[in-house]
CSV table of C-alpha atoms and ligand atoms in Angstrom, one decimal:
chain,number,residue,atom,x,y,z
A,28,UNK,CA,-100.7,119.1,242.4
A,29,UNK,CA,-99.0,116.1,240.7
A,30,UNK,CA,-95.4,116.3,240.2
A,31,UNK,CA,-94.6,115.7,236.6
A,32,UNK,CA,-91.2,115.6,234.7
A,33,UNK,CA,-91.6,119.3,233.3
A,34,UNK,CA,-91.9,121.1,236.8
A,35,UNK,CA,-89.2,118.7,238.2
A,36,UNK,CA,-86.8,119.9,235.6
A,37,UNK,CA,-88.3,123.4,234.8
A,38,UNK,CA,-86.0,126.1,234.0
A,39,UNK,CA,-84.5,128.0,236.9
A,40,UNK,CA,-83.3,131.5,235.9
A,41,UNK,CA,-80.4,133.5,237.9
A,42,UNK,CA,-82.6,136.7,238.7
A,43,UNK,CA,-85.9,136.8,237.1
A,44,UNK,CA,-88.6,139.6,237.3
A,45,UNK,CA,-91.0,138.9,240.2
A,46,UNK,CA,-94.2,141.1,239.9
A,47,UNK,CA,-96.1,141.8,243.2
A,48,UNK,CA,-99.7,142.0,241.5
A,49,UNK,CA,-99.9,145.8,242.5
A,50,UNK,CA,-98.2,147.1,239.3
A,51,UNK,CA,-101.3,146.8,237.0
A,52,UNK,CA,-103.4,149.0,239.2
A,53,UNK,CA,-101.0,151.9,238.7
A,54,UNK,CA,-100.6,151.2,234.9
A,55,UNK,CA,-104.4,151.0,234.6
A,56,UNK,CA,-104.7,154.5,236.3
A,57,UNK,CA,-102.2,155.8,234.0
A,58,UNK,CA,-104.3,154.7,230.9
A,59,UNK,CA,-107.5,156.0,232.7
A,60,UNK,CA,-106.1,159.5,233.0
A,61,UNK,CA,-104.3,159.3,229.8
A,62,UNK,CA,-101.0,160.1,231.3
A,63,UNK,CA,-99.2,158.1,228.6
A,64,UNK,CA,-95.9,160.4,228.8
A,65,UNK,CA,-92.7,160.8,230.6
A,66,UNK,CA,-94.6,162.9,233.1
A,67,UNK,CA,-97.5,162.2,235.5
A,68,UNK,CA,-98.5,161.0,238.8
A,69,UNK,CA,-96.8,157.6,238.9
A,70,UNK,CA,-93.4,159.4,238.0
A,71,UNK,CA,-93.9,161.8,241.0
A,72,UNK,CA,-95.3,159.1,243.1
A,73,UNK,CA,-92.5,156.7,242.5
A,74,UNK,CA,-89.9,159.3,243.3
A,75,UNK,CA,-91.8,160.0,246.6
A,76,UNK,CA,-91.8,156.4,247.5
A,77,UNK,CA,-88.1,156.1,246.8
A,78,UNK,CA,-87.4,159.2,248.8
A,79,UNK,CA,-89.6,157.9,251.6
A,80,UNK,CA,-87.9,154.3,251.5
A,81,UNK,CA,-84.5,155.7,251.6
A,82,UNK,CA,-85.5,157.7,254.7
A,83,UNK,CA,-82.6,160.4,254.6
A,84,UNK,CA,-82.4,164.0,253.1
A,85,UNK,CA,-82.4,162.5,249.5
A,86,UNK,CA,-84.0,163.5,246.3
A,87,UNK,CA,-84.8,161.1,243.6
A,88,UNK,CA,-85.0,161.6,239.8
A,89,UNK,CA,-86.5,158.6,238.0
A,90,UNK,CA,-84.8,157.9,234.7
A,91,UNK,CA,-84.8,155.5,231.8
A,92,UNK,CA,-81.9,153.4,233.1
A,93,UNK,CA,-79.1,153.4,235.9
A,94,UNK,CA,-76.4,153.9,233.2
A,95,UNK,CA,-78.4,157.3,232.4
A,96,UNK,CA,-78.2,158.0,236.0
A,97,UNK,CA,-74.3,157.5,236.3
A,98,UNK,CA,-74.0,159.8,233.1
A,99,UNK,CA,-76.1,162.4,234.7
A,100,UNK,CA,-74.2,162.1,238.1
A,101,UNK,CA,-70.8,162.6,236.3
A,102,UNK,CA,-72.1,165.6,234.2
A,103,UNK,CA,-73.4,167.2,237.4
A,104,UNK,CA,-69.9,166.6,239.0
A,105,UNK,CA,-68.7,168.7,235.9
A,106,UNK,CA,-66.7,165.6,234.6
A,107,UNK,CA,-65.3,166.6,231.1
A,108,UNK,CA,-63.0,165.7,228.3
A,109,UNK,CA,-59.7,164.8,229.5
A,110,UNK,CA,-60.6,164.4,233.1
A,111,UNK,CA,-59.8,161.1,235.2
A,112,UNK,CA,-62.6,159.2,237.0
A,113,UNK,CA,-61.8,156.4,239.5
A,114,UNK,CA,-63.9,153.4,239.3
A,115,UNK,CA,-63.8,149.9,240.9
A,116,UNK,CA,-62.7,147.5,238.3
A,117,UNK,CA,-64.7,144.7,239.7
A,118,UNK,CA,-68.2,145.8,238.3
A,119,UNK,CA,-70.5,145.5,235.3
A,120,UNK,CA,-69.5,147.6,232.3
A,121,UNK,CA,-72.4,150.2,232.8
A,122,UNK,CA,-70.5,151.6,235.9
A,123,UNK,CA,-67.7,152.6,233.7
A,124,UNK,CA,-69.0,153.4,230.3
A,125,UNK,CA,-70.6,156.9,231.1
A,126,UNK,CA,-66.9,158.1,231.8
A,127,UNK,CA,-66.0,157.5,228.5
A,128,UNK,CA,-69.3,159.0,227.2
A,129,UNK,CA,-67.9,162.4,228.6
A,130,UNK,CA,-64.4,162.0,227.2
A,131,UNK,CA,-62.8,161.1,230.4
A,132,UNK,CA,-60.5,158.3,231.3
A,133,UNK,CA,-61.5,155.7,233.8
A,134,UNK,CA,-58.9,154.8,236.4
A,135,UNK,CA,-59.5,151.2,237.6
A,136,UNK,CA,-59.0,150.2,241.3
A,137,UNK,CA,-59.1,146.7,242.6
A,138,UNK,CA,-61.1,145.2,245.5
A,139,UNK,CA,-60.6,144.2,249.0
A,140,UNK,CA,-61.4,140.7,250.4
A,141,UNK,CA,-63.8,141.8,253.1
A,142,UNK,CA,-66.5,143.3,250.8
A,143,UNK,CA,-65.5,142.5,247.2
A,144,UNK,CA,-65.6,146.2,246.7
A,145,UNK,CA,-63.1,149.0,246.3
A,146,UNK,CA,-60.0,148.6,248.4
A,147,UNK,CA,-59.4,151.7,250.4
A,148,UNK,CA,-55.9,151.3,250.7
A,149,UNK,CA,-55.3,151.0,247.0
A,150,UNK,CA,-57.9,154.0,246.4
A,151,UNK,CA,-55.5,156.3,248.4
A,152,UNK,CA,-52.4,155.0,246.7
A,153,UNK,CA,-54.1,155.6,243.3
A,154,UNK,CA,-55.1,159.1,244.1
A,155,UNK,CA,-51.6,160.0,245.3
A,156,UNK,CA,-50.2,158.5,242.3
A,157,UNK,CA,-52.6,160.2,239.9
A,158,UNK,CA,-51.9,163.6,241.6
A,159,UNK,CA,-48.2,163.1,241.2
A,160,UNK,CA,-48.7,162.3,237.6
A,161,UNK,CA,-50.2,165.6,237.4
A,162,UNK,CA,-54.1,165.1,237.5
A,163,UNK,CA,-56.4,165.2,240.4
A,164,UNK,CA,-59.3,162.6,239.8
A,165,UNK,CA,-62.7,164.4,239.4
A,166,UNK,CA,-64.8,161.6,241.0
A,167,UNK,CA,-64.8,158.1,242.5
A,168,UNK,CA,-67.3,155.4,241.5
A,169,UNK,CA,-67.7,153.2,244.2
A,170,UNK,CA,-69.9,150.0,243.7
A,171,UNK,CA,-71.9,148.1,246.2
A,172,UNK,CA,-71.5,144.7,244.2
A,173,UNK,CA,-74.1,142.1,244.4
A,174,UNK,CA,-75.7,144.0,247.1
A,175,UNK,CA,-72.7,144.1,249.6
A,176,UNK,CA,-72.1,147.7,250.6
A,177,UNK,CA,-68.6,149.0,250.0
A,178,UNK,CA,-66.4,150.2,252.9
A,179,UNK,CA,-68.4,153.2,253.3
A,180,UNK,CA,-66.5,154.7,256.3
A,181,UNK,CA,-63.0,154.4,254.9
A,182,UNK,CA,-63.8,155.2,251.3
A,183,UNK,CA,-65.7,158.6,252.3
A,184,UNK,CA,-62.8,159.4,254.7
A,185,UNK,CA,-60.5,159.3,251.8
A,186,UNK,CA,-63.2,161.2,249.6
A,187,UNK,CA,-63.3,163.8,252.3
A,188,UNK,CA,-59.5,164.1,252.8
A,189,UNK,CA,-58.8,164.5,249.0
A,190,UNK,CA,-62.1,166.4,248.4
A,191,UNK,CA,-63.1,163.9,245.6
A,192,UNK,CA,-66.8,163.3,245.3
A,193,UNK,CA,-68.2,159.8,245.4
A,194,UNK,CA,-70.8,158.3,242.9
A,195,UNK,CA,-72.5,155.4,244.9
A,196,UNK,CA,-73.5,152.8,242.3
A,197,UNK,CA,-76.4,151.1,244.0
A,198,UNK,CA,-77.7,149.4,241.0
A,199,UNK,CA,-77.5,146.1,242.8
A,200,UNK,CA,-77.8,147.3,246.4
A,201,UNK,CA,-81.5,148.7,246.8
A,202,UNK,CA,-82.4,147.6,250.2
A,203,UNK,CA,-78.9,147.0,251.6
A,204,UNK,CA,-77.7,148.9,254.7
A,205,UNK,CA,-74.9,150.0,256.8
A,206,UNK,CA,-75.5,150.6,260.5
A,207,UNK,CA,-79.1,151.1,259.5
A,208,UNK,CA,-78.4,153.6,256.9
A,209,UNK,CA,-79.7,152.7,253.4
A,210,UNK,CA,-77.5,152.2,250.4
A,211,UNK,CA,-78.3,154.9,247.9
A,212,UNK,CA,-77.8,157.7,250.4
A,213,UNK,CA,-74.0,157.5,250.9
A,214,UNK,CA,-72.8,159.0,247.7
A,215,UNK,CA,-72.6,162.5,247.0
A,216,UNK,CA,-74.7,161.2,244.1
A,217,UNK,CA,-76.1,157.6,244.3
A,218,UNK,CA,-77.8,155.5,241.5
A,219,UNK,CA,-80.2,152.9,241.5
A,220,UNK,CA,-81.2,150.5,238.6
A,221,UNK,CA,-84.6,149.0,237.9
A,222,UNK,CA,-83.3,146.7,235.0
A,223,UNK,CA,-85.1,143.4,234.4
A,224,UNK,CA,-82.7,141.3,236.6
A,225,UNK,CA,-82.4,143.7,239.7
A,226,UNK,CA,-84.1,143.2,243.0
A,227,UNK,CA,-87.0,145.4,241.9
A,228,UNK,CA,-87.7,146.2,238.4
A,229,UNK,CA,-89.7,148.5,236.1
A,230,UNK,CA,-88.6,146.4,233.1
A,231,UNK,CA,-86.0,148.9,232.5
A,232,UNK,CA,-85.4,152.1,234.5
A,233,UNK,CA,-83.0,153.7,237.1
A,234,UNK,CA,-82.9,156.5,239.5
A,235,UNK,CA,-80.5,159.4,240.3
A,236,UNK,CA,-80.3,160.3,244.3
A,237,UNK,CA,-79.1,163.7,244.9
A,238,UNK,CA,-78.5,165.7,248.2
A,239,UNK,CA,-80.6,168.8,247.5
A,240,UNK,CA,-83.5,169.9,245.6
A,241,UNK,CA,-81.3,172.4,243.5
A,242,UNK,CA,-79.3,169.2,242.2
A,243,UNK,CA,-82.6,167.2,241.7
A,244,UNK,CA,-83.8,170.2,239.4
A,245,UNK,CA,-80.7,170.3,237.6
A,246,UNK,CA,-80.9,166.5,237.0
A,247,UNK,CA,-84.3,166.8,235.7
A,248,UNK,CA,-83.3,169.6,233.5
A,249,UNK,CA,-80.6,167.5,232.0
A,250,UNK,CA,-82.8,164.4,231.5
A,251,UNK,CA,-85.5,166.4,229.6
A,252,UNK,CA,-83.4,168.0,226.8
A,253,UNK,CA,-82.2,171.0,228.9
A,254,UNK,CA,-84.9,173.1,227.7
A,255,UNK,CA,-84.8,176.6,229.2
A,256,UNK,CA,-87.8,178.3,230.8
A,257,UNK,CA,-90.4,179.9,228.4
A,258,UNK,CA,-92.4,178.7,225.3
A,259,UNK,CA,-89.4,179.4,222.9
A,260,UNK,CA,-87.7,175.8,223.1
A,261,UNK,CA,-84.3,177.7,223.6
A,262,UNK,CA,-81.3,175.7,224.6
A,263,UNK,CA,-78.0,176.7,226.0
A,264,UNK,CA,-76.7,173.3,227.1
A,265,UNK,CA,-76.6,169.7,225.8
A,266,UNK,CA,-79.4,167.6,227.3
A,267,UNK,CA,-80.7,164.1,227.1
A,268,UNK,CA,-84.1,162.3,226.7
A,269,UNK,CA,-83.4,160.2,230.0
A,270,UNK,CA,-86.8,160.5,232.0
A,271,UNK,CA,-88.8,157.5,233.0
A,272,UNK,CA,-92.2,157.4,231.5
A,273,UNK,CA,-95.5,157.3,233.7
A,274,UNK,CA,-96.3,153.7,232.6
A,275,UNK,CA,-92.9,152.5,233.6
A,276,UNK,CA,-93.0,154.3,236.9
A,277,UNK,CA,-96.3,152.6,237.6
A,278,UNK,CA,-94.7,149.2,237.7
A,279,UNK,CA,-92.0,150.7,239.9
A,280,UNK,CA,-94.8,151.9,242.5
A,281,UNK,CA,-96.2,148.4,242.6
A,282,UNK,CA,-92.8,146.8,243.0
A,283,UNK,CA,-91.2,149.1,245.7
A,284,UNK,CA,-94.2,148.0,248.0
A,285,UNK,CA,-92.7,144.7,248.2
A,286,UNK,CA,-89.1,145.7,248.3
A,287,UNK,CA,-88.4,144.7,251.9
A,288,UNK,CA,-90.2,141.3,251.4
A,289,UNK,CA,-87.9,140.7,248.4
A,290,UNK,CA,-84.9,141.6,250.5
A,291,UNK,CA,-85.7,138.9,253.0
A,292,UNK,CA,-86.4,136.3,250.2
A,293,UNK,CA,-83.1,136.9,248.6
A,294,UNK,CA,-81.5,136.6,252.1
A,295,UNK,CA,-83.1,133.4,252.6
A,296,UNK,CA,-81.8,132.1,249.4
A,297,UNK,CA,-78.2,133.1,250.5
A,298,UNK,CA,-78.7,131.5,253.9
A,299,UNK,CA,-80.1,128.3,252.4
A,300,UNK,CA,-76.8,128.1,250.2
A,301,UNK,CA,-74.7,128.8,253.1
A,302,UNK,CA,-76.3,126.2,255.4
A,303,UNK,CA,-76.6,123.5,252.9
A,304,UNK,CA,-73.2,123.8,251.5
A,305,UNK,CA,-71.3,124.7,254.7
A,306,UNK,CA,-69.6,121.2,254.9
A,307,UNK,CA,-67.9,121.5,251.6
A,308,UNK,CA,-64.3,122.7,251.9
A,309,UNK,CA,-64.0,124.1,248.4
A,310,UNK,CA,-66.8,126.4,248.9
A,311,UNK,CA,-66.6,129.8,250.6
A,312,UNK,CA,-69.4,132.7,251.0
A,313,UNK,CA,-68.8,136.3,251.7
A,314,UNK,CA,-69.8,137.1,255.2
A,315,UNK,CA,-71.2,140.6,256.1
A,316,UNK,CA,-68.7,142.8,258.1
A,317,UNK,CA,-70.2,144.2,261.4
A,318,UNK,CA,-73.2,146.5,260.8
A,319,UNK,CA,-73.4,145.8,257.2
A,320,UNK,CA,-76.6,144.2,255.7
A,321,UNK,CA,-76.6,142.9,252.1
A,322,UNK,CA,-79.7,142.5,250.1
A,323,UNK,CA,-78.1,139.3,248.8
A,324,UNK,CA,-79.1,140.6,245.2
A,325,UNK,CA,-76.9,137.6,243.9
A,326,UNK,CA,-76.0,134.8,246.1
A,327,UNK,CA,-72.2,134.1,245.1
A,328,UNK,CA,-69.8,131.7,246.2
A,329,UNK,CA,-66.1,131.2,245.8
A,330,UNK,CA,-64.8,128.0,244.6
A,331,UNK,CA,-61.3,126.3,245.3
A,332,UNK,CA,-60.4,126.4,241.6
A,333,UNK,CA,-61.5,127.8,238.3
A,334,UNK,CA,-61.9,124.1,237.1
A,335,UNK,CA,-64.5,123.5,240.0
A,336,UNK,CA,-66.3,126.6,239.0
A,337,UNK,CA,-66.5,125.9,235.5
A,338,UNK,CA,-67.6,122.2,236.2
A,339,UNK,CA,-70.5,123.5,238.4
A,340,UNK,CA,-71.6,125.9,235.8
A,341,UNK,CA,-71.8,123.0,233.2
A,342,UNK,CA,-73.4,120.8,235.8
A,343,UNK,CA,-76.1,123.3,236.6
A,344,UNK,CA,-76.7,124.1,233.0
A,345,UNK,CA,-77.2,120.4,232.1
A,346,UNK,CA,-80.0,120.5,234.5
A,347,UNK,CA,-81.5,123.6,233.1
A,348,UNK,CA,-80.2,125.8,235.9
A,349,UNK,CA,-78.9,129.1,235.1
A,350,UNK,CA,-75.6,130.4,236.8
A,351,UNK,CA,-72.8,132.7,236.1
A,352,UNK,CA,-69.3,133.5,236.5
A,353,UNK,CA,-68.6,136.5,238.8
A,354,UNK,CA,-68.3,139.8,236.8
A,355,UNK,CA,-65.3,140.0,234.7
A,356,UNK,CA,-63.3,142.8,235.9
A,357,UNK,CA,-62.9,146.0,233.7
A,358,UNK,CA,-59.1,145.7,233.4
A,359,UNK,CA,-59.6,142.3,231.9
A,360,UNK,CA,-62.0,143.5,229.1
A,361,UNK,CA,-60.9,144.2,225.8
A,362,UNK,CA,-62.6,147.4,225.9
A,363,UNK,CA,-60.7,148.8,228.8
A,364,UNK,CA,-57.3,146.8,228.8
A,365,UNK,CA,-55.5,150.0,228.1
A,366,UNK,CA,-57.0,152.1,231.1
A,367,UNK,CA,-54.6,152.7,234.0
A,368,UNK,CA,-55.4,150.1,236.6
A,369,UNK,CA,-54.1,149.8,240.2
A,370,UNK,CA,-54.4,146.0,241.0
A,371,UNK,CA,-53.8,143.7,244.0
A,372,UNK,CA,-55.1,140.3,242.5
A,373,UNK,CA,-58.4,140.1,244.5
A,374,UNK,CA,-60.7,140.9,241.5
A,375,UNK,CA,-58.9,138.3,239.2
A,376,UNK,CA,-59.3,135.8,242.0
A,377,UNK,CA,-63.0,136.5,242.3
A,378,UNK,CA,-63.5,136.5,238.6
A,379,UNK,CA,-61.9,133.0,238.2
A,380,UNK,CA,-63.4,131.3,241.0
A,381,UNK,CA,-66.7,133.1,241.6
A,382,UNK,CA,-70.0,131.7,240.7
A,383,UNK,CA,-73.4,133.5,241.0
A,384,UNK,CA,-76.4,130.9,241.9
A,385,UNK,CA,-80.0,131.5,241.2
A,386,UNK,CA,-81.1,134.2,243.5
A,387,UNK,CA,-84.8,135.3,242.5
A,388,UNK,CA,-87.1,136.2,245.2
A,389,UNK,CA,-89.5,133.9,243.4
A,390,UNK,CA,-87.4,130.7,244.0
A,391,UNK,CA,-89.3,128.1,245.8
A,392,UNK,CA,-87.9,125.9,248.6
A,393,UNK,CA,-88.0,122.8,246.2
A,394,UNK,CA,-86.1,124.7,243.5
A,395,UNK,CA,-83.5,125.8,246.2
A,396,UNK,CA,-83.1,122.1,247.2
A,397,UNK,CA,-82.9,121.0,243.7
A,398,UNK,CA,-79.9,123.4,243.2
A,399,UNK,CA,-78.0,122.6,246.4
A,400,UNK,CA,-78.6,118.7,246.1
A,401,UNK,CA,-76.9,118.9,242.7
A,402,UNK,CA,-73.9,120.9,243.8
A,403,UNK,CA,-73.5,118.5,246.7
A,404,UNK,CA,-73.5,115.5,244.3
A,405,UNK,CA,-70.6,116.9,242.4
A,406,UNK,CA,-68.5,116.8,245.6
A,407,UNK,CA,-69.5,113.3,246.7
B,519,PLP,C1,-77.3,147.0,236.3
B,519,PLP,C2,-76.2,147.7,236.6
B,519,PLP,C3,-75.9,149.1,236.2
B,519,PLP,C4,-76.8,149.7,235.1
B,519,PLP,O1,-78.1,149.8,235.3
B,519,PLP,P1,-79.0,149.8,234.1
B,519,PLP,O2,-80.4,150.2,234.5
B,519,PLP,O3,-79.2,148.4,233.3
B,519,PLP,O4,-78.6,150.7,233.1
B,519,PLP,C5,-75.0,149.7,236.7
B,519,PLP,N1,-74.0,149.4,237.6
B,519,PLP,C6,-74.2,147.9,238.0
B,519,PLP,C7,-73.2,147.6,239.0
B,519,PLP,C8,-75.3,147.2,237.5
B,519,PLP,O5,-75.4,146.0,238.1
C-alpha cells in the first residue's frame, strides 16, 4: 500500500470501539427470530458467556449501562435516603452519581500510590471517623481504575472487619486479575461496563455481577419495572427499565469471544510505551504489584510537572492524536465539592500530572511508533 499524507497523519483515538467480525452473526440471528426486545437468546447467551469468563460462582445480569448496574447494586444493598456510601474519589463520575440517585451522601476517599486506587489506611480511618460522627457507612464503592485492580486483600479485610459490603466497579477492568482470580468477582456486587470506549463494547451497556441466583433474580426484577408475578401488572416497589436488549447483547456475544485477545493487545500498547519511553526521567508508569494483572484498559503515564503534561497533550493534539488528563477526582468536581472527603494528596497529584495515551486494541505498530516518536521529540 502506498503511504500517503492522510494515513501518515490519520486520527488516532484514545480508545475506539474494535469490532471482532462476529457481532453481526448474532444480530442477524436476532432479526431472523424476531427477538427485537429486551429479552431473547442473545441476552441469556451473553450472561452465560460472562459467567463462564469470570470462572467463579457469579451470576450476571446484563443491563443498559454500568451506571444502572451500580444503581441496582446500591439498591440491593438497601442504600436509602440519608445513608452514607464510601467511594474512591479518583474515578469517573458514574461511580458516584448513583449514590445521589438514592438520596444518600458520598464519602470520598483518596488513593494509594501502589495501585492508584482506594488507600486501605485511609479507608479504615474514614470508617472510624464516620462511625464516631454517628453513622456507619452502608457500602464501599472500590474502583479498578484504568484496569489496575484495587488492593483486594486489604480492602476486603476492612470490609469484613466492619461488616460493610463492597461494590466493585470493574467498568474499566474486564479481563484484569489478582492471583488468577478475575476482576468482577471480588465485590459483594461487581459491575462491568460495555460503553463505547471500554475494552469490549456493546455500543452501550453494562452488567451487574451477584453472588447468588436469588440476588440475580432480584436484580432482574428491579431492572424490568418490578412487576409482580401474574397477569395483573401489579407493583409494590419502584423498578427501572434497565434491561439490555437482545440486539445489543448480540454485539456483546461477538465481543467477548475476543476479550482475551484485546487484553493482550492493550498490554502490548502499555509495554510499548514503557519500553520506548523508559529513558525519559520525566515519565513514570504504574507497575503491577506482585500477583496483579491489569488489562491496561488505558495506558497512563505520570509526568514530572503539570506543565509537561499539558504541553504533551497539546503536541499530540496538533498531530491529530487524542490523549487525556487522568480522571479529575470527585472532590475537585463542582458537583461534589461539598461531599466529606478524606484526602492524602495522591489523587490530586495523579490528576495534575497524569496523561492517558491512545490505548485501543486496534492500534498498529506504526501508530504506536508515531506516538512515542512524538513524545521523545518533545524531550530531545
Ligand atoms: C465507564 C465507567 C462507568 C459507567 O459505565 P457506563 O456503562 O458508561 O454507564 C462507571 N465507572 C467507571 C470507573 C467507568 O469508567
